[in-house]
PDB file of C-alpha atoms and ligand atoms in Angstrom:
ATOM      1  CA  UNK A   1      11.204  11.795  13.556  1.00  0.00           C
ATOM      2  CA  UNK A   2      11.575   8.019  13.554  1.00  0.00           C
ATOM      3  CA  UNK A   3      14.840   6.594  12.108  1.00  0.00           C
ATOM      4  CA  UNK A   4      13.114   3.393  11.420  1.00  0.00           C
ATOM      5  CA  UNK A   5      12.887   2.215   7.771  1.00  0.00           C
ATOM      6  CA  UNK A   6       9.515   2.550   6.079  1.00  0.00           C
ATOM      7  CA  UNK A   7       7.961  -0.383   4.365  1.00  0.00           C
ATOM      8  CA  UNK A   8       5.000  -0.024   2.143  1.00  0.00           C
ATOM      9  CA  UNK A   9       2.944  -3.201   2.210  1.00  0.00           C
ATOM     10  CA  UNK A  10       0.073  -3.851  -0.263  1.00  0.00           C
ATOM     11  CA  UNK A  11      -2.524  -6.448   0.181  1.00  0.00           C
ATOM     12  CA  UNK A  12      -2.651  -9.225  -2.421  1.00  0.00           C
ATOM     13  CA  UNK A  13      -6.006  -8.332  -3.826  1.00  0.00           C
ATOM     14  CA  UNK A  14      -5.950 -10.650  -6.783  1.00  0.00           C
ATOM     15  CA  UNK A  15      -9.065 -10.587  -8.899  1.00  0.00           C
ATOM     16  CA  UNK A  16     -10.165  -7.205  -7.854  1.00  0.00           C
ATOM     17  CA  UNK A  17      -9.297  -3.748  -9.301  1.00  0.00           C
ATOM     18  CA  UNK A  18      -8.803  -2.434  -5.770  1.00  0.00           C
ATOM     19  CA  UNK A  19      -6.049  -4.848  -5.221  1.00  0.00           C
ATOM     20  CA  UNK A  20      -4.348  -3.820  -8.464  1.00  0.00           C
ATOM     21  CA  UNK A  21      -4.682  -0.253  -7.302  1.00  0.00           C
ATOM     22  CA  UNK A  22      -3.084  -1.086  -3.988  1.00  0.00           C
ATOM     23  CA  UNK A  23      -0.145  -2.652  -5.583  1.00  0.00           C
ATOM     24  CA  UNK A  24       0.448   0.011  -8.265  1.00  0.00           C
ATOM     25  CA  UNK A  25       0.093   2.647  -5.484  1.00  0.00           C
ATOM     26  CA  UNK A  26       2.673   0.750  -3.489  1.00  0.00           C
ATOM     27  CA  UNK A  27       5.146   0.814  -6.395  1.00  0.00           C
ATOM     28  CA  UNK A  28       4.502   4.486  -7.119  1.00  0.00           C
ATOM     29  CA  UNK A  29       4.667   5.531  -3.372  1.00  0.00           C
ATOM     30  CA  UNK A  30       7.896   3.505  -2.785  1.00  0.00           C
ATOM     31  CA  UNK A  31       9.400   5.025  -5.911  1.00  0.00           C
ATOM     32  CA  UNK A  32       8.618   8.655  -4.946  1.00  0.00           C
ATOM     33  CA  UNK A  33       9.490   8.221  -1.247  1.00  0.00           C
ATOM     34  CA  UNK A  34      12.466   6.013  -1.687  1.00  0.00           C
ATOM     35  CA  UNK A  35      10.843   3.374   0.613  1.00  0.00           C
ATOM     36  CA  UNK A  36      10.856  -0.323   0.423  1.00  0.00           C
ATOM     37  CA  UNK A  37       8.091  -2.876  -0.093  1.00  0.00           C
ATOM     38  CA  UNK A  38       7.803  -6.508   0.837  1.00  0.00           C
ATOM     39  CA  UNK A  39       5.844  -9.444  -0.359  1.00  0.00           C
ATOM     40  CA  UNK A  40       2.839 -10.082   1.830  1.00  0.00           C
ATOM     41  CA  UNK A  41       2.741 -13.823   1.017  1.00  0.00           C
ATOM     42  CA  UNK A  42       6.296 -14.080   2.304  1.00  0.00           C
ATOM     43  CA  UNK A  43       5.327 -12.507   5.542  1.00  0.00           C
ATOM     44  CA  UNK A  44       2.071 -14.564   5.976  1.00  0.00           C
ATOM     45  CA  UNK A  45       4.099 -17.732   5.229  1.00  0.00           C
ATOM     46  CA  UNK A  46       6.192 -17.000   8.249  1.00  0.00           C
ATOM     47  CA  UNK A  47       9.521 -16.293   6.476  1.00  0.00           C
ATOM     48  CA  UNK A  48      12.053 -15.407   9.210  1.00  0.00           C
ATOM     49  CA  UNK A  49      13.857 -12.687   7.132  1.00  0.00           C
ATOM     50  CA  UNK A  50      10.543 -11.053   6.253  1.00  0.00           C
ATOM     51  CA  UNK A  51       9.295 -10.995   9.903  1.00  0.00           C
ATOM     52  CA  UNK A  52      12.677  -9.615  11.091  1.00  0.00           C
ATOM     53  CA  UNK A  53      12.481  -6.852   8.573  1.00  0.00           C
ATOM     54  CA  UNK A  54       8.884  -5.863   9.394  1.00  0.00           C
ATOM     55  CA  UNK A  55       9.761  -5.642  13.214  1.00  0.00           C
ATOM     56  CA  UNK A  56      12.270  -3.166  12.552  1.00  0.00           C
ATOM     57  CA  UNK A  57      10.289  -0.910  10.262  1.00  0.00           C
ATOM     58  CA  UNK A  58       7.311   1.536  10.281  1.00  0.00           C
ATOM     59  CA  UNK A  59       4.750   0.063   7.930  1.00  0.00           C
ATOM     60  CA  UNK A  60       2.293   1.790   5.622  1.00  0.00           C
ATOM     61  CA  UNK A  61      -0.382  -0.780   4.688  1.00  0.00           C
ATOM     62  CA  UNK A  62      -2.351  -0.243   1.428  1.00  0.00           C
ATOM     63  CA  UNK A  63      -5.456  -2.573   1.299  1.00  0.00           C
ATOM     64  CA  UNK A  64      -7.965  -2.882  -1.345  1.00  0.00           C
ATOM     65  CA  UNK A  65     -11.029  -3.308   0.941  1.00  0.00           C
ATOM     66  CA  UNK A  66     -12.084  -3.171   4.608  1.00  0.00           C
ATOM     67  CA  UNK A  67     -10.848  -6.753   5.304  1.00  0.00           C
ATOM     68  CA  UNK A  68      -7.426  -5.073   5.699  1.00  0.00           C
ATOM     69  CA  UNK A  69      -5.268  -8.144   4.885  1.00  0.00           C
ATOM     70  CA  UNK A  70      -1.913  -6.268   4.684  1.00  0.00           C
ATOM     71  CA  UNK A  71      -2.539  -4.199   7.905  1.00  0.00           C
ATOM     72  CA  UNK A  72      -3.793  -7.225   9.911  1.00  0.00           C
ATOM     73  CA  UNK A  73      -0.837  -9.493   8.829  1.00  0.00           C
ATOM     74  CA  UNK A  74       1.798  -6.860   9.362  1.00  0.00           C
ATOM     75  CA  UNK A  75       0.446  -6.520  13.086  1.00  0.00           C
ATOM     76  CA  UNK A  76       0.153 -10.301  13.413  1.00  0.00           C
ATOM     77  CA  UNK A  77       3.855 -10.611  12.428  1.00  0.00           C
ATOM     78  CA  UNK A  78       4.781  -8.103  15.031  1.00  0.00           C
ATOM     79  CA  UNK A  79       5.013  -5.066  12.907  1.00  0.00           C
ATOM     80  CA  UNK A  80       3.880  -1.589  13.528  1.00  0.00           C
ATOM     81  CA  UNK A  81       1.306  -0.051  11.115  1.00  0.00           C
ATOM     82  CA  UNK A  82       1.816   3.833  11.147  1.00  0.00           C
ATOM     83  CA  UNK A  83      -0.679   4.445   8.448  1.00  0.00           C
ATOM     84  CA  UNK A  84      -3.318   2.197   6.917  1.00  0.00           C
ATOM     85  CA  UNK A  85      -4.852   3.166   3.559  1.00  0.00           C
ATOM     86  CA  UNK A  86      -7.964   1.554   2.193  1.00  0.00           C
ATOM     87  CA  UNK A  87      -8.235   1.933  -1.661  1.00  0.00           C
ATOM     88  CA  UNK A  88     -12.074   1.624  -1.321  1.00  0.00           C
ATOM     89  CA  UNK A  89     -12.012   4.976   0.645  1.00  0.00           C
ATOM     90  CA  UNK A  90     -10.316   6.656  -2.161  1.00  0.00           C
ATOM     91  CA  UNK A  91     -13.238   6.079  -4.454  1.00  0.00           C
ATOM     92  CA  UNK A  92     -15.363   8.388  -2.368  1.00  0.00           C
ATOM     93  CA  UNK A  93     -13.939  11.451  -4.125  1.00  0.00           C
ATOM     94  CA  UNK A  94     -14.341   9.855  -7.534  1.00  0.00           C
ATOM     95  CA  UNK A  95     -18.051   8.925  -7.917  1.00  0.00           C
ATOM     96  CA  UNK A  96     -18.739   7.165 -11.137  1.00  0.00           C
ATOM     97  CA  UNK A  97     -15.136   6.467 -11.653  1.00  0.00           C
ATOM     98  CA  UNK A  98     -14.250   3.789 -14.171  1.00  0.00           C
ATOM     99  CA  UNK A  99     -10.909   2.406 -12.629  1.00  0.00           C
ATOM    100  CA  UNK A 100     -10.402  -0.533 -15.064  1.00  0.00           C
ATOM    101  CA  UNK A 101     -10.340  -4.170 -14.294  1.00  0.00           C
ATOM    102  CA  UNK A 102      -8.349  -6.501 -12.051  1.00  0.00           C
ATOM    103  CA  UNK A 103      -5.683  -6.838 -14.653  1.00  0.00           C
ATOM    104  CA  UNK A 104      -5.584  -3.418 -16.307  1.00  0.00           C
ATOM    105  CA  UNK A 105      -6.140   0.106 -14.874  1.00  0.00           C
ATOM    106  CA  UNK A 106      -7.995   2.704 -16.878  1.00  0.00           C
ATOM    107  CA  UNK A 107      -7.328   6.432 -16.554  1.00  0.00           C
ATOM    108  CA  UNK A 108      -9.484   6.758 -13.511  1.00  0.00           C
ATOM    109  CA  UNK A 109      -7.637   3.932 -11.781  1.00  0.00           C
ATOM    110  CA  UNK A 110      -4.240   5.491 -12.439  1.00  0.00           C
ATOM    111  CA  UNK A 111      -5.593   8.846 -11.182  1.00  0.00           C
ATOM    112  CA  UNK A 112      -6.498   7.086  -7.805  1.00  0.00           C
ATOM    113  CA  UNK A 113      -3.069   5.376  -7.796  1.00  0.00           C
ATOM    114  CA  UNK A 114      -1.269   8.625  -8.147  1.00  0.00           C
ATOM    115  CA  UNK A 115      -3.414  10.309  -5.368  1.00  0.00           C
ATOM    116  CA  UNK A 116      -2.716   7.557  -2.839  1.00  0.00           C
ATOM    117  CA  UNK A 117       0.978   7.511  -3.728  1.00  0.00           C
ATOM    118  CA  UNK A 118       1.253  11.343  -3.601  1.00  0.00           C
ATOM    119  CA  UNK A 119      -0.580  11.352  -0.135  1.00  0.00           C
ATOM    120  CA  UNK A 120       1.770   8.693   1.181  1.00  0.00           C
ATOM    121  CA  UNK A 121       4.946  10.304  -0.205  1.00  0.00           C
ATOM    122  CA  UNK A 122       3.828  13.703   1.209  1.00  0.00           C
ATOM    123  CA  UNK A 123       3.348  12.113   4.625  1.00  0.00           C
ATOM    124  CA  UNK A 124       6.941  10.758   4.305  1.00  0.00           C
ATOM    125  CA  UNK A 125       8.285  14.248   3.506  1.00  0.00           C
ATOM    126  CA  UNK A 126       8.526  13.771  -0.239  1.00  0.00           C
ATOM    127  CA  UNK A 127       6.393  16.236  -1.841  1.00  0.00           C
ATOM    128  CA  UNK A 128       7.768  15.964  -5.384  1.00  0.00           C
ATOM    129  CA  UNK A 129       5.272  13.932  -7.521  1.00  0.00           C
ATOM    130  CA  UNK A 130       6.624  12.347 -10.729  1.00  0.00           C
TER     131      UNK A 130
HETATM  132  S1  LIG B 201      -7.669  -6.510   1.758  1.00  0.00           S
HETATM  133 FE1  LIG B 201      -9.503  -7.099   0.556  1.00  0.00          FE
HETATM  134  S2  LIG B 201      -8.816  -6.963  -1.684  1.00  0.00           S
HETATM  135 FE2  LIG B 201      -6.847  -6.953  -0.261  1.00  0.00          FE
HETATM  136  S3  LIG B 201      -6.354  -9.159  -0.194  1.00  0.00           S
HETATM  137 FE3  LIG B 201      -7.649  -8.821   1.556  1.00  0.00          FE
HETATM  138  S4  LIG B 201      -9.802  -9.305   0.774  1.00  0.00           S
HETATM  139 FE4  LIG B 201      -8.466  -9.025  -1.092  1.00  0.00          FE
END
């Protein structure tokens, strides 16, 4: 098993509920798996410390939509994406879901957050879901 640090990187996704789910799922997964996260904007702006951090880590990207801003920018910064999650895919098992808005999640949105986070935590060997 890799001894590299794990960084969970969400996309920015401002203005879309998918982006809010990506960020909340990042916090939940990082909490469950005791992993780190990093500001995507800092990485995109070329911050030296952020780039160094990303190069030494295995990254799990959580993107709101198929544009994959987090995954692509991690790779462009020289990072390694070991898992790429698309929030939009998580809706497939939730037809008719009402996830909330870009600024506030409803119950269905939180349910999707917990599913994404649990899947990531499980993949990192942390099966306990809070
Ligand atoms: S992946 Fe999609 S939702 Fe996320 S920042 Fe890019 S365009 Fe926005």
